[in-house]
Coordinates of C-alpha atoms in Angstrom, one line a residue:
Chain A
M1377 CA -15.8 9.8 7.1
R1378 CA -18.4 7.8 6.8
R1379 CA -20.4 9.9 4.7
L1380 CA -18.2 10.2 2.7
L1381 CA -17.1 6.4 2.6
D1382 CA -20.7 5.1 1.4
E1383 CA -21.8 8.2 -0.2
L1384 CA -19.1 8.7 -2.7
I1385 CA -15.9 6.5 -2.3
A1386 CA -17.4 3.1 -2.4
P1387 CA -20.1 3.5 -5.5
A1388 CA -18.0 5.4 -7.0
L1389 CA -14.8 2.4 -7.3
C1390 CA -18.0 0.1 -7.0
F1391 CA -16.4 -3.4 -7.0
P1392 CA -18.5 -6.2 -5.5
N1393 CA -15.1 -7.7 -3.0
L1394 CA -14.5 -4.6 -1.9
D1395 CA -15.1 -3.0 2.1
M1396 CA -13.3 0.2 2.2
Q1397 CA -13.5 0.3 6.3
H1398 CA -11.7 -3.1 7.8
D1399 CA -10.1 -5.3 7.7
G1400 CA -8.9 -7.2 4.8
A1401 CA -10.4 -9.5 1.4
S1402 CA -9.8 -12.8 1.7
F1403 CA -9.2 -15.0 -1.9
A1404 CA -8.2 -18.2 -3.3
L1405 CA -4.8 -17.2 -5.4
A1406 CA -4.0 -20.7 -7.4
G1407 CA -5.1 -22.8 -4.4
A1408 CA -3.6 -20.8 -1.8
R1409 CA -5.6 -19.3 0.7
L1410 CA -4.8 -15.5 1.7
A1411 CA -6.1 -12.2 2.7
F1412 CA -4.9 -9.2 1.7
T1413 CA -4.8 -5.8 3.6
T1414 CA -3.5 -2.5 3.5
D1415 CA -3.6 1.0 5.8
S1416 CA -2.4 4.0 5.9
Y1417 CA -0.9 5.6 8.9
V1418 CA -1.3 9.3 9.5
V1419 CA -0.2 9.1 12.9
R1420 CA -0.2 12.6 15.2
P1421 CA 2.6 12.9 16.7
L1422 CA 4.2 10.3 15.4
E1423 CA 6.3 9.5 18.1
F1424 CA 4.1 8.8 21.6
P1425 CA 4.5 6.9 24.3
G1426 CA 5.0 2.9 23.3
G1427 CA 5.4 3.8 19.5
N1428 CA 6.3 5.7 16.0
I1429 CA 4.5 5.6 12.7
G1430 CA 7.0 3.4 12.0
S1431 CA 5.7 0.3 14.5
L1432 CA 1.8 1.6 14.4
A1433 CA 2.2 0.6 10.2
V1434 CA 3.6 -3.5 10.4
T1435 CA 1.3 -4.2 14.3
G1436 CA -1.4 -2.0 12.8
T1437 CA -1.6 -4.0 9.0
V1438 CA 0.1 -7.1 11.4
N1439 CA -3.4 -7.0 12.9
D1440 CA -6.2 -6.2 10.4
L1441 CA -4.3 -9.9 8.3
A1442 CA -4.6 -11.6 11.9
M1443 CA -8.5 -10.3 12.3
C1444 CA -8.8 -12.2 8.6
G1445 CA -8.1 -15.2 10.7
A1446 CA -4.8 -15.0 9.1
R1447 CA -1.3 -15.9 9.5
P1448 CA 0.8 -12.9 8.6
K1449 CA 3.7 -13.2 6.4
F1450 CA 4.8 -10.2 4.1
L1451 CA 4.3 -6.9 4.2
S1452 CA 4.7 -3.8 1.5
L1453 CA 5.9 -0.6 2.4
G1454 CA 5.2 2.6 1.0
L1455 CA 7.2 6.0 2.9
I1456 CA 6.2 10.1 1.1
L1457 CA 8.8 12.0 3.3
E1458 CA 8.3 15.1 3.3
E1459 CA 11.0 17.8 2.2
G1460 CA 13.2 18.8 5.8
L1461 CA 12.6 15.9 7.7
D1462 CA 14.8 14.2 10.1
F1463 CA 16.7 12.3 9.1
E1464 CA 17.2 10.8 13.1
L1465 CA 13.9 10.7 13.2
L1466 CA 13.5 8.9 9.7
Q1467 CA 15.7 6.0 10.9
R1468 CA 14.2 5.1 14.7
V1469 CA 10.8 5.3 12.2
L1470 CA 12.7 2.4 10.1
A1471 CA 14.3 1.0 13.0
S1472 CA 11.1 0.2 14.9
V1473 CA 9.7 -0.8 10.7
R1474 CA 11.8 -3.5 11.7
E1475 CA 11.9 -4.5 14.5
A1476 CA 8.4 -4.6 15.0
A1477 CA 8.4 -7.1 11.4
V1478 CA 10.5 -9.0 12.9
E1479 CA 8.4 -9.5 16.2
A1480 CA 5.2 -10.4 14.2
G1481 CA 7.1 -12.7 12.0
V1482 CA 6.4 -10.2 8.9
E1483 CA 8.7 -10.2 6.7
V1484 CA 9.4 -6.8 4.1
V1485 CA 9.4 -7.2 0.7
T1486 CA 8.6 -4.4 -1.8
G1487 CA 8.8 -0.1 -0.7
D1488 CA 8.7 2.9 -2.5
T1489 CA 9.9 5.8 -0.6
K1490 CA 8.7 9.3 -3.1
V1491 CA 9.1 13.1 -1.5
V1492 CA 7.0 15.2 -1.2
D1493 CA 7.6 19.6 -1.2
H1494 CA 8.3 21.4 2.2
G1495 CA 4.4 22.1 3.6
K1496 CA 3.0 19.4 1.7
G1497 CA 3.0 16.2 4.0
D1498 CA 3.9 16.5 7.5
G1499 CA 7.1 14.5 8.1
I1500 CA 6.7 10.3 7.1
Y1501 CA 3.2 8.7 5.4
I1502 CA 3.5 5.3 5.3
N1503 CA 1.1 2.8 3.6
T1504 CA 1.9 -0.6 4.4
A1505 CA -0.3 -3.8 2.2
G1506 CA 0.2 -7.4 3.4
I1507 CA 0.3 -10.4 2.4
G1508 CA -1.3 -13.0 4.7
L1509 CA -1.9 -17.0 4.4
R1510 CA -5.7 -18.7 5.7
E1511 CA -4.8 -22.3 7.1
H1512 CA -8.7 -23.0 7.4
D1513 CA -11.6 -23.2 5.9
L1514 CA -13.1 -20.2 8.7
R1515 CA -15.6 -17.7 7.2
L1516 CA -15.9 -14.2 9.8
G1517 CA -17.7 -11.7 9.0
P1518 CA -20.1 -9.8 11.4
E1519 CA -23.2 -11.7 9.2
R1520 CA -21.4 -15.3 10.5
V1521 CA -22.4 -14.1 13.5
E1522 CA -25.7 -15.8 15.7
A1523 CA -27.6 -15.5 18.6
G1524 CA -26.6 -16.9 21.6
D1525 CA -22.8 -16.1 20.9
A1526 CA -20.1 -14.6 23.5
V1527 CA -18.4 -11.6 23.1
L1528 CA -14.6 -12.1 23.9
L1529 CA -12.1 -8.6 25.0
S1530 CA -8.6 -9.0 24.7
G1531 CA -8.0 -6.3 26.8
D1532 CA -7.8 -3.7 29.3
L1533 CA -9.2 -0.4 26.6
G1534 CA -7.8 3.4 25.8
R1535 CA -4.2 2.7 25.8
H1536 CA -3.5 3.3 22.3
G1537 CA -6.0 7.1 22.1
I1538 CA -4.3 8.7 25.0
A1539 CA -1.5 8.6 24.6
I1540 CA -1.6 9.9 21.6
M1541 CA -3.9 12.8 23.2
A1542 CA -1.4 12.8 26.1
V1543 CA 1.2 14.1 24.0
R1544 CA -1.3 16.5 21.7
E1545 CA -2.7 18.0 24.8
G1546 CA 0.5 18.1 26.7
L1547 CA -1.1 16.6 30.1
E1548 CA 0.9 14.3 33.0
F1549 CA 0.2 11.2 34.6
E1550 CA 2.1 9.9 37.5
N1551 CA 2.4 6.7 35.2
P1552 CA 2.4 7.9 31.7
V1553 CA 0.1 5.5 29.8
A1554 CA 2.2 3.7 26.7
S1555 CA -0.1 2.8 23.0
D1556 CA -1.2 -0.9 23.6
A1557 CA -0.4 -1.2 20.1
A1558 CA 1.3 -5.1 19.5
P1559 CA 0.4 -7.8 17.1
L1560 CA -2.7 -9.9 17.7
H1561 CA -1.8 -12.8 15.0
E1562 CA -1.0 -15.0 17.7
P1563 CA -3.9 -15.2 20.5
V1564 CA -5.7 -15.7 17.0
L1565 CA -4.0 -18.9 16.2
A1566 CA -4.1 -19.8 18.7
M1567 CA -7.4 -20.2 18.8
L1568 CA -8.0 -21.5 15.9
A1569 CA -4.7 -24.6 16.3
A1570 CA -7.3 -24.6 19.7
G1571 CA -10.6 -26.1 17.7
V1572 CA -11.5 -22.4 18.4
T1573 CA -14.3 -21.9 15.5
P1574 CA -14.9 -17.7 16.4
H1575 CA -17.9 -16.0 13.8
C1576 CA -16.0 -13.1 13.7
L1577 CA -12.4 -10.9 14.8
R1578 CA -12.2 -7.2 15.1
D1579 CA -9.6 -5.4 16.4
A1580 CA -11.3 -1.9 18.3
T1581 CA -9.3 0.8 16.4
R1582 CA -10.1 3.8 15.4
G1583 CA -13.8 5.1 16.7
G1584 CA -13.2 2.2 20.0
L1585 CA -14.1 -1.0 20.6
A1586 CA -17.9 0.8 20.6
S1587 CA -17.3 1.3 16.4
A1588 CA -15.3 -2.3 16.2
L1589 CA -19.1 -3.4 18.2
V1590 CA -21.7 -1.8 16.4
E1591 CA -20.7 -2.3 12.7
I1592 CA -21.1 -6.3 14.3
A1593 CA -24.7 -5.9 15.7
A1594 CA -25.9 -3.7 12.4
G1595 CA -23.9 -6.9 10.2
A1596 CA -25.3 -8.7 11.9
G1597 CA -28.6 -7.5 12.3
L1598 CA -28.6 -8.6 16.4
E1599 CA -27.9 -7.5 19.7
L1600 CA -25.2 -7.6 21.5
A1601 CA -25.6 -6.9 24.9
I1602 CA -22.2 -5.7 26.3
D1603 CA -21.6 -5.6 30.3
E1604 CA -19.6 -2.5 31.6
R1605 CA -18.1 -4.2 34.1
A1606 CA -16.8 -6.5 32.0
I1607 CA -14.4 -3.5 30.5
S1608 CA -10.8 -3.3 32.3
V1609 CA -9.9 0.1 32.1
C1610 CA -6.6 1.4 33.8
A1611 CA -7.0 3.9 35.9
E1612 CA -5.0 6.7 33.7
V1613 CA -6.6 6.0 30.8
R1614 CA -10.3 6.2 33.2
G1615 CA -9.0 9.4 34.2
A1616 CA -7.7 11.4 31.2
C1617 CA -10.9 10.2 29.3
E1618 CA -12.8 12.8 32.6
L1619 CA -10.3 15.1 31.7
L1620 CA -10.2 15.1 27.8
G1621 CA -14.4 14.6 28.2
L1622 CA -14.4 11.6 26.5
D1623 CA -16.1 7.9 26.6
V1624 CA -13.5 5.2 26.2
L1625 CA -15.1 3.2 24.4
H1626 CA -14.8 5.4 21.5
V1627 CA -11.1 5.8 22.6
A1628 CA -8.3 3.7 20.0
N1629 CA -6.9 1.0 20.2
E1630 CA -3.9 -1.7 18.6
G1631 CA -3.9 -4.2 20.8
R1632 CA -7.0 -4.3 21.0
F1633 CA -9.7 -7.2 19.5
V1634 CA -13.5 -8.8 20.3
A1635 CA -14.2 -11.9 19.5
L1636 CA -16.9 -13.8 19.1
V1637 CA -17.3 -16.9 19.2
P1638 CA -19.8 -19.5 20.0
E1639 CA -21.4 -20.8 23.4
A1640 CA -20.2 -23.1 23.8
Q1641 CA -16.6 -22.0 23.2
V1642 CA -16.3 -19.3 25.4
E1643 CA -14.1 -21.4 28.3
D1644 CA -11.7 -22.6 25.3
A1645 CA -10.8 -19.8 23.8
L1646 CA -10.7 -17.4 27.3
A1647 CA -8.0 -20.2 27.7
C1648 CA -6.3 -19.9 24.5
L1649 CA -6.4 -16.0 25.3
R1650 CA -4.9 -15.9 28.3
A1651 CA -1.7 -18.2 27.5
C1652 CA -1.0 -15.4 25.1
S1653 CA 0.6 -12.3 26.7
V1654 CA -0.9 -9.5 24.4
S1655 CA -4.5 -10.9 25.8
R1656 CA -3.7 -12.6 29.0
E1657 CA -6.2 -10.1 30.5
A1658 CA -9.1 -10.8 27.8
T1659 CA -12.9 -11.1 29.5
R1660 CA -16.2 -11.7 28.3
I1661 CA -18.1 -8.4 28.2
G1662 CA -21.5 -9.8 26.6
T1663 CA -23.9 -12.0 24.9
V1664 CA -25.6 -11.7 21.3
R1665 CA -29.5 -11.8 21.6
P1666 CA -32.2 -11.4 19.8
G1667 CA -32.5 -8.0 18.2
R1668 CA -32.2 -5.2 15.3
G1669 CA -28.3 -4.0 15.5
R1670 CA -27.5 -2.4 17.7
V1671 CA -25.2 -2.5 21.3
V1672 CA -26.8 -2.1 24.8
L1673 CA -24.3 -1.2 27.4
R1674 CA -25.3 -2.7 30.9
T1675 CA -24.0 -0.1 33.1
T1676 CA -22.3 -0.4 36.9
V1677 CA -25.2 1.1 38.1
G1678 CA -27.5 -1.6 36.1
L1679 CA -29.1 1.1 33.5
E1680 CA -29.4 0.1 30.4
R1681 CA -27.6 2.4 27.3
P1682 CA -27.4 2.1 23.9
V1683 CA -23.8 2.1 22.6
E1684 CA -23.6 4.3 19.9
M1685 CA -20.6 5.0 17.1
L1686 CA -18.6 8.2 17.5
T1687 CA -20.2 11.3 14.3
G1688 CA -17.7 13.4 14.4
A1689 CA -13.7 13.5 14.1
P1690 CA -13.3 14.4 17.4
L1691 CA -10.1 12.2 17.3
P1692 CA -8.4 13.3 13.8
R1693 CA -4.8 11.0 12.6
I1694 CA -5.1 9.1 15.9
C1695 CA -3.4 6.1 13.0
Chain B
M905 CA 16.2 10.2 -3.8
R906 CA 19.2 6.9 -4.6
R907 CA 21.5 7.9 -1.5
L908 CA 18.7 8.6 0.7
L909 CA 17.3 4.7 0.1
D910 CA 21.3 3.4 -0.4
E911 CA 22.3 5.1 2.3
L912 CA 19.5 5.1 5.1
I913 CA 16.5 3.4 4.1
A914 CA 17.8 0.1 2.8
P915 CA 20.3 -0.1 5.9
A916 CA 17.4 0.6 8.8
L917 CA 15.3 -1.6 7.4
C918 CA 17.2 -4.3 6.9
F919 CA 15.6 -7.4 4.7
P920 CA 17.4 -9.1 3.1
N921 CA 14.8 -10.1 0.0
L922 CA 13.7 -6.0 0.1
D923 CA 14.2 -4.3 -2.9
M924 CA 12.7 -0.8 -2.4
Q925 CA 13.8 0.7 -5.8
H926 CA 12.2 -1.3 -8.6
D927 CA 9.1 -3.1 -8.9
G928 CA 8.3 -6.0 -7.3
A929 CA 9.0 -9.4 -5.3
S930 CA 8.3 -13.1 -5.6
F931 CA 8.1 -16.2 -3.9
A932 CA 5.8 -18.9 -3.7
L933 CA 2.7 -18.4 -1.1
A934 CA 1.3 -22.2 -0.3
G935 CA 2.0 -23.1 -3.3
A936 CA 0.9 -20.6 -5.5
R937 CA 3.9 -18.0 -7.3
L938 CA 3.6 -14.7 -6.5
A939 CA 5.0 -11.4 -7.0
F940 CA 3.9 -8.0 -4.8
T941 CA 4.5 -4.6 -5.8
T942 CA 4.2 -1.2 -4.2
D943 CA 3.8 2.4 -5.1
S944 CA 2.8 5.6 -3.5
Y945 CA 1.6 8.8 -5.9
V946 CA 1.7 12.4 -5.8
V947 CA 2.2 13.8 -9.0
R948 CA 1.0 16.6 -9.2
P949 CA -1.1 18.4 -10.8
L950 CA -3.5 15.7 -9.5
E951 CA -4.9 15.6 -13.5
F952 CA -2.7 15.3 -16.6
P953 CA -3.3 15.3 -20.7
G954 CA -4.2 10.6 -20.7
G955 CA -4.6 10.2 -17.0
N956 CA -5.3 11.3 -13.4
I957 CA -3.6 9.9 -10.1
G958 CA -6.1 7.2 -10.0
S959 CA -5.6 5.7 -13.5
L960 CA -2.1 6.0 -13.0
A961 CA -1.7 4.7 -9.9
V962 CA -3.5 1.5 -10.9
T963 CA -1.2 1.5 -14.1
G964 CA 1.6 1.4 -12.7
T965 CA 1.0 -0.2 -9.5
V966 CA -0.3 -2.9 -13.2
N967 CA 3.3 -2.6 -14.4
D968 CA 5.6 -3.3 -11.9
L969 CA 3.6 -7.2 -11.3
A970 CA 3.9 -6.8 -15.5
M971 CA 7.9 -6.3 -15.2
C972 CA 7.5 -9.1 -12.3
G973 CA 6.4 -11.2 -15.5
A974 CA 3.2 -11.9 -13.5
R975 CA -0.3 -11.8 -15.0
P976 CA -1.5 -8.8 -12.9
K977 CA -4.5 -10.0 -10.4
F978 CA -5.8 -7.7 -6.6
L979 CA -5.0 -4.1 -6.1
S980 CA -5.2 -2.3 -2.0
L981 CA -6.0 1.3 -2.5
G982 CA -4.8 3.6 0.4
L983 CA -6.1 7.1 0.4
I984 CA -5.0 9.7 1.6
L985 CA -6.9 13.1 1.5
E986 CA -6.5 16.7 2.4
E987 CA -9.4 18.4 4.4
G988 CA -10.8 20.7 1.4
L989 CA -10.5 18.6 -0.9
D990 CA -12.7 19.4 -4.3
F991 CA -15.6 16.4 -3.8
E992 CA -16.1 16.6 -7.7
L993 CA -12.5 15.8 -8.2
L994 CA -11.9 12.9 -6.5
Q995 CA -14.8 12.1 -8.0
R996 CA -13.2 11.8 -11.3
V997 CA -10.3 10.7 -10.0
L998 CA -11.8 7.8 -8.4
A999 CA -13.5 6.6 -12.0
S1000 CA -9.7 6.8 -13.3
V1001 CA -8.9 4.2 -10.9
R1002 CA -12.4 2.2 -11.4
E1003 CA -11.7 2.7 -15.4
A1004 CA -8.4 2.0 -15.0
A1005 CA -8.4 -1.2 -13.0
V1006 CA -11.1 -3.1 -15.3
E1007 CA -9.5 -2.3 -18.1
A1008 CA -6.0 -4.2 -16.5
G1009 CA -8.2 -6.5 -16.4
V1010 CA -7.7 -5.8 -11.5
E1011 CA -9.5 -6.3 -9.0
V1012 CA -9.7 -3.4 -6.6
V1013 CA -10.4 -5.6 -2.8
T1014 CA -9.0 -3.3 0.2
G1015 CA -8.5 0.2 0.9
D1016 CA -8.1 2.5 3.3
T1017 CA -8.9 6.7 3.9
K1018 CA -7.2 8.9 5.5
V1019 CA -7.5 12.3 5.8
V1020 CA -4.9 15.2 6.8
D1021 CA -5.6 18.3 8.3
H1022 CA -5.5 21.2 5.0
G1023 CA -1.6 22.1 4.0
K1024 CA -0.2 18.6 4.9
G1025 CA -1.5 17.0 1.9
D1026 CA -1.3 18.4 -2.0
G1027 CA -5.5 17.1 -1.9
I1028 CA -4.4 13.5 -2.6
Y1029 CA -2.1 11.5 -2.7
I1030 CA -2.2 7.6 -3.6
N1031 CA -1.0 3.6 -2.1
T1032 CA -1.9 0.9 -4.1
A1033 CA -0.5 -2.7 -3.2
G1034 CA -0.4 -4.8 -6.4
I1035 CA -0.6 -9.2 -5.8
G1036 CA 0.5 -10.7 -9.2
L1037 CA 0.4 -15.0 -10.5
R1038 CA 3.6 -15.7 -12.2
E1039 CA 2.2 -18.2 -14.4
H1040 CA 5.8 -19.7 -15.5
D1041 CA 9.1 -20.3 -12.8
L1042 CA 10.8 -18.8 -15.0
R1043 CA 13.8 -15.7 -13.5
L1044 CA 13.6 -12.1 -14.1
G1045 CA 16.2 -9.5 -13.1
P1046 CA 19.1 -7.7 -14.1
E1047 CA 21.7 -10.5 -13.1
R1048 CA 20.0 -13.4 -15.7
V1049 CA 21.0 -10.5 -18.6
E1050 CA 23.8 -12.6 -20.7
A1051 CA 26.2 -10.4 -23.5
G1052 CA 24.5 -10.7 -26.7
D1053 CA 21.0 -10.4 -25.5
A1054 CA 19.2 -8.0 -27.9
V1055 CA 17.4 -5.0 -25.6
L1056 CA 13.8 -4.6 -27.3
L1057 CA 12.1 -0.7 -26.1
S1058 CA 7.8 -1.3 -26.4
G1059 CA 7.4 1.9 -28.2
D1060 CA 8.2 5.9 -28.0
L1061 CA 9.6 7.9 -25.3
G1062 CA 9.3 10.9 -22.7
R1063 CA 4.9 10.9 -23.3
H1064 CA 4.4 10.4 -19.5
G1065 CA 6.8 13.1 -18.0
I1066 CA 6.5 15.5 -21.1
A1067 CA 2.6 15.7 -21.1
I1068 CA 2.9 16.5 -17.1
M1069 CA 5.4 19.0 -17.2
A1070 CA 3.3 20.9 -20.0
V1071 CA 0.2 21.7 -17.5
R1072 CA 4.1 22.4 -14.7
E1073 CA 4.6 25.0 -17.3
G1074 CA 2.0 26.3 -18.7
L1075 CA 4.0 25.7 -22.0
E1076 CA 0.9 24.8 -25.2
F1077 CA 1.2 22.4 -28.7
E1078 CA -0.7 21.8 -31.5
N1079 CA -1.1 19.1 -31.0
P1080 CA -0.7 18.6 -27.2
V1081 CA 0.9 15.6 -25.9
A1082 CA -0.3 13.1 -23.8
S1083 CA 0.5 10.5 -21.1
D1084 CA 1.6 7.7 -22.7
A1085 CA 0.3 5.6 -19.5
A1086 CA -1.2 2.5 -20.2
P1087 CA -0.8 -1.7 -18.2
L1088 CA 1.7 -3.6 -20.1
H1089 CA 1.0 -7.4 -19.1
E1090 CA -0.9 -7.8 -22.0
P1091 CA 2.7 -7.6 -24.1
V1092 CA 4.8 -9.6 -21.4
L1093 CA 2.2 -12.7 -20.9
A1094 CA 2.1 -12.1 -25.0
M1095 CA 5.8 -12.6 -24.9
L1096 CA 5.9 -15.4 -22.2
A1097 CA 2.7 -17.0 -23.6
A1098 CA 5.0 -17.5 -27.6
G1099 CA 7.9 -19.3 -25.3
V1100 CA 9.8 -16.2 -25.0
T1101 CA 12.3 -16.5 -22.0
P1102 CA 13.0 -12.5 -21.6
H1103 CA 15.8 -12.4 -19.2
C1104 CA 14.6 -9.0 -17.2
L1105 CA 11.8 -6.8 -18.1
R1106 CA 12.1 -2.8 -16.9
D1107 CA 9.4 -0.1 -17.5
A1108 CA 11.4 3.4 -17.8
T1109 CA 9.8 5.3 -15.3
R1110 CA 11.6 7.8 -13.8
G1111 CA 14.3 8.4 -14.6
G1112 CA 13.2 7.6 -18.1
L1113 CA 14.9 4.7 -20.2
A1114 CA 18.7 5.6 -19.3
S1115 CA 17.8 5.1 -15.6
A1116 CA 15.8 1.2 -17.0
L1117 CA 19.5 0.5 -18.2
V1118 CA 21.7 2.1 -16.4
E1119 CA 20.0 -0.3 -13.5
I1120 CA 20.4 -3.6 -15.7
A1121 CA 23.9 -3.2 -16.5
A1122 CA 25.4 -2.6 -13.3
G1123 CA 22.9 -5.4 -12.3
A1124 CA 24.4 -7.4 -15.1
G1125 CA 27.7 -6.7 -15.4
L1126 CA 28.0 -6.0 -18.8
E1127 CA 27.9 -3.2 -21.5
L1128 CA 24.3 -2.5 -22.7
A1129 CA 25.4 -0.3 -26.6
I1130 CA 22.3 1.2 -27.4
D1131 CA 21.8 3.1 -30.9
E1132 CA 19.6 6.2 -30.8
R1133 CA 19.2 6.3 -34.3
A1134 CA 16.6 3.6 -33.1
I1135 CA 14.9 5.2 -30.9
S1136 CA 11.4 6.6 -31.7
V1137 CA 10.5 10.4 -30.1
C1138 CA 7.5 12.3 -31.6
A1139 CA 8.3 15.9 -32.4
E1140 CA 6.2 17.4 -29.5
V1141 CA 8.3 14.9 -27.1
R1142 CA 11.5 16.5 -29.0
G1143 CA 11.1 20.2 -29.2
A1144 CA 9.1 20.1 -25.8
C1145 CA 12.5 18.3 -24.4
E1146 CA 15.0 21.2 -26.2
L1147 CA 12.7 23.8 -25.0
L1148 CA 13.1 22.6 -21.6
G1149 CA 17.3 21.7 -21.5
L1150 CA 16.1 17.7 -21.0
D1151 CA 17.8 14.5 -22.5
V1152 CA 14.5 12.7 -23.5
L1153 CA 16.5 9.8 -22.4
H1154 CA 15.9 10.6 -18.5
V1155 CA 11.6 12.0 -19.1
A1156 CA 9.7 9.6 -17.2
N1157 CA 7.3 7.7 -19.1
E1158 CA 3.8 5.1 -18.3
G1159 CA 3.6 2.8 -20.6
R1160 CA 7.4 1.7 -21.9
F1161 CA 9.4 -0.7 -20.6
V1162 CA 12.3 -3.1 -22.1
A1163 CA 12.4 -6.1 -22.2
L1164 CA 16.7 -8.1 -22.8
V1165 CA 15.8 -11.0 -24.5
P1166 CA 18.0 -14.4 -26.5
E1167 CA 19.0 -12.7 -30.0
A1168 CA 17.2 -16.4 -31.4
Q1169 CA 14.0 -15.1 -29.8
V1170 CA 14.3 -11.4 -31.0
E1171 CA 11.6 -11.7 -34.0
D1172 CA 9.5 -14.6 -32.1
A1173 CA 9.8 -11.1 -28.9
L1174 CA 9.1 -8.8 -31.4
A1175 CA 6.1 -9.8 -33.3
C1176 CA 4.5 -10.4 -29.8
L1177 CA 5.0 -7.1 -28.7
R1178 CA 3.4 -5.1 -32.6
A1179 CA 0.7 -7.2 -32.1
C1180 CA 0.2 -5.3 -28.6
S1181 CA -1.6 -2.0 -29.2
V1182 CA 0.9 -0.2 -25.9
S1183 CA 3.2 -2.2 -27.6
R1184 CA 2.7 -2.0 -31.3
E1185 CA 6.4 0.5 -32.4
A1186 CA 8.5 -2.2 -30.5
T1187 CA 11.8 -1.9 -31.5
R1188 CA 15.5 -3.6 -31.0
I1189 CA 18.1 -0.7 -29.9
G1190 CA 20.8 -2.2 -29.0
T1191 CA 22.4 -5.2 -27.7
V1192 CA 24.2 -6.6 -24.3
R1193 CA 28.0 -6.8 -24.4
P1194 CA 31.4 -7.9 -22.2
G1195 CA 31.9 -5.1 -20.9
R1196 CA 31.8 -3.0 -17.0
G1197 CA 28.3 -2.3 -16.5
R1198 CA 27.9 0.1 -18.4
V1199 CA 25.2 2.3 -20.8
V1200 CA 27.1 3.8 -24.5
L1201 CA 24.8 5.3 -26.7
R1202 CA 25.8 5.2 -30.6
T1203 CA 24.2 8.8 -31.3
T1204 CA 22.7 9.9 -34.3
V1205 CA 25.9 11.7 -36.2
G1206 CA 27.8 8.2 -34.8
L1207 CA 29.6 9.1 -32.0
E1208 CA 29.3 6.7 -28.4
R1209 CA 28.9 8.2 -25.4
P1210 CA 28.4 6.8 -22.3
V1211 CA 24.3 7.0 -20.5
E1212 CA 24.3 8.1 -16.5
M1213 CA 22.2 8.0 -14.7
L1214 CA 19.5 11.4 -13.8
T1215 CA 21.1 13.0 -11.2
G1216 CA 19.6 16.2 -8.1
A1217 CA 16.0 16.1 -9.1
P1218 CA 14.8 18.3 -11.4
L1219 CA 11.5 16.7 -12.8
P1220 CA 9.8 16.1 -8.8
R1221 CA 7.1 14.4 -8.9
I1222 CA 6.4 13.1 -12.2
C1223 CA 4.7 10.2 -10.4

């Protein structure tokens, strides 16, 4: 996927400000500081513990705007429906779109529906695009990260990916794992309102925390030193990862993000995060050091190992 | 499709400002007057005379912004690719995305790529969303239309739909019909710059001119009297329609629109339209009369017949 993006799609499109990989674009239009983002959702199964493709399509795009430091305002909704789709399922999905949008304070203002032949889709695919308002002048991104910055993580890892995989693999837990999918703009806006000036925000979705950290380290040209003991993983997720042979750092989340903030602002930032229920278990998990664009994990037994991005495609259609 | 939208999708979503059927949303954000729209493109075949799914995905969304009276500025691009897709085809499609965007003066600033299993897609599906800038205070829509308004049409009909159907049905013409897909913002902005104040703009895409007119008549609660002799159709399209048993008024276009303008502005509006190559053959095709929300066509032989919206789905996946 990365090679497809880097070697084929990005060069063919060749737009100077286009980033096909994350988050959104930030620009000013007629004096308004906007953020703009899109994602298509092809998650399988369409319904899973903690949500469905509809709630995910709203939350995911809301979070991409939040990672731009923007207040999510307006969404578009593009439905690609497969002929023969169960209309009750569609109604449940649309009800979740509405519920998630209301919860996140965004309005779906424009939409489109296409129907494709049976066997040319998979029930429902959804695209959402979102417009957010940046109420500040802050520039955010890996290139803004500085040596000495603290790495904060908003909560425990792995719930979304494991919730999906459990359904697919027929795993049963005593305490079922639900997706962590939730809007993240409140903790972000709370930090900004409190005068915290993060250098970079990134949600740990496809590719998990590992991908988010590796991309930040590479973009910053610095080393991220992460302490595994500070990373929270619940017992069910830990057990499922062992069973499935997954590294929890590679498992997708839909309600967790990392914030890179100046050392002097760590206490303020954590206070803001912990005041929001979605990020009440935020912790500091590491520090940025001079280095060569890599992530080093100090494990629970005190060894250091490099963290790599996930290669191959072990978790397709997770979002 | 209409019942699906009206009876299931719209009620389930229940957003007051959401119109799932056309064009885009218009709103102000931090003082900027914006338009926002989305469309998914599932056209089959992916390449056709006059374009491919990539150029169509740009042009279609640019035109939805134009129909809001907005200057198209920024696009998002969501790709849903089927495993096993021919990469050379993908490159041609992306090159067309770029070319069409450059031609229309828009920038693709954010994107997303998802890959779905073989047999769960159809090569390439594309969603684009667009942001445009409204440089005026004009409110546009069927509800603004008044008795006495003139109905202008920007060019001849049926080229897009027939270009697609010809490939699907294996029709061969002496002079092959190419899609009319082309950006329409220039003639719209030219009218606005010249002081023309249209009451409603609508491109005649899915469902053809008939659908556009019927929706305007219904929304206005007035009668649109249309003169068939003023509607231009080239010989190849006319012949193909006869062969395929299609009414050209129901055939999709991707570079034609209707403008409803005050009678006093007809000459100015036509001068603006005819100065742009995409609408150089613009004509007046009718007049709005008091009535009950229907469209009446005066045929070439002088009879009057009602124009109905296309029912059923004779032209699926035309865009």
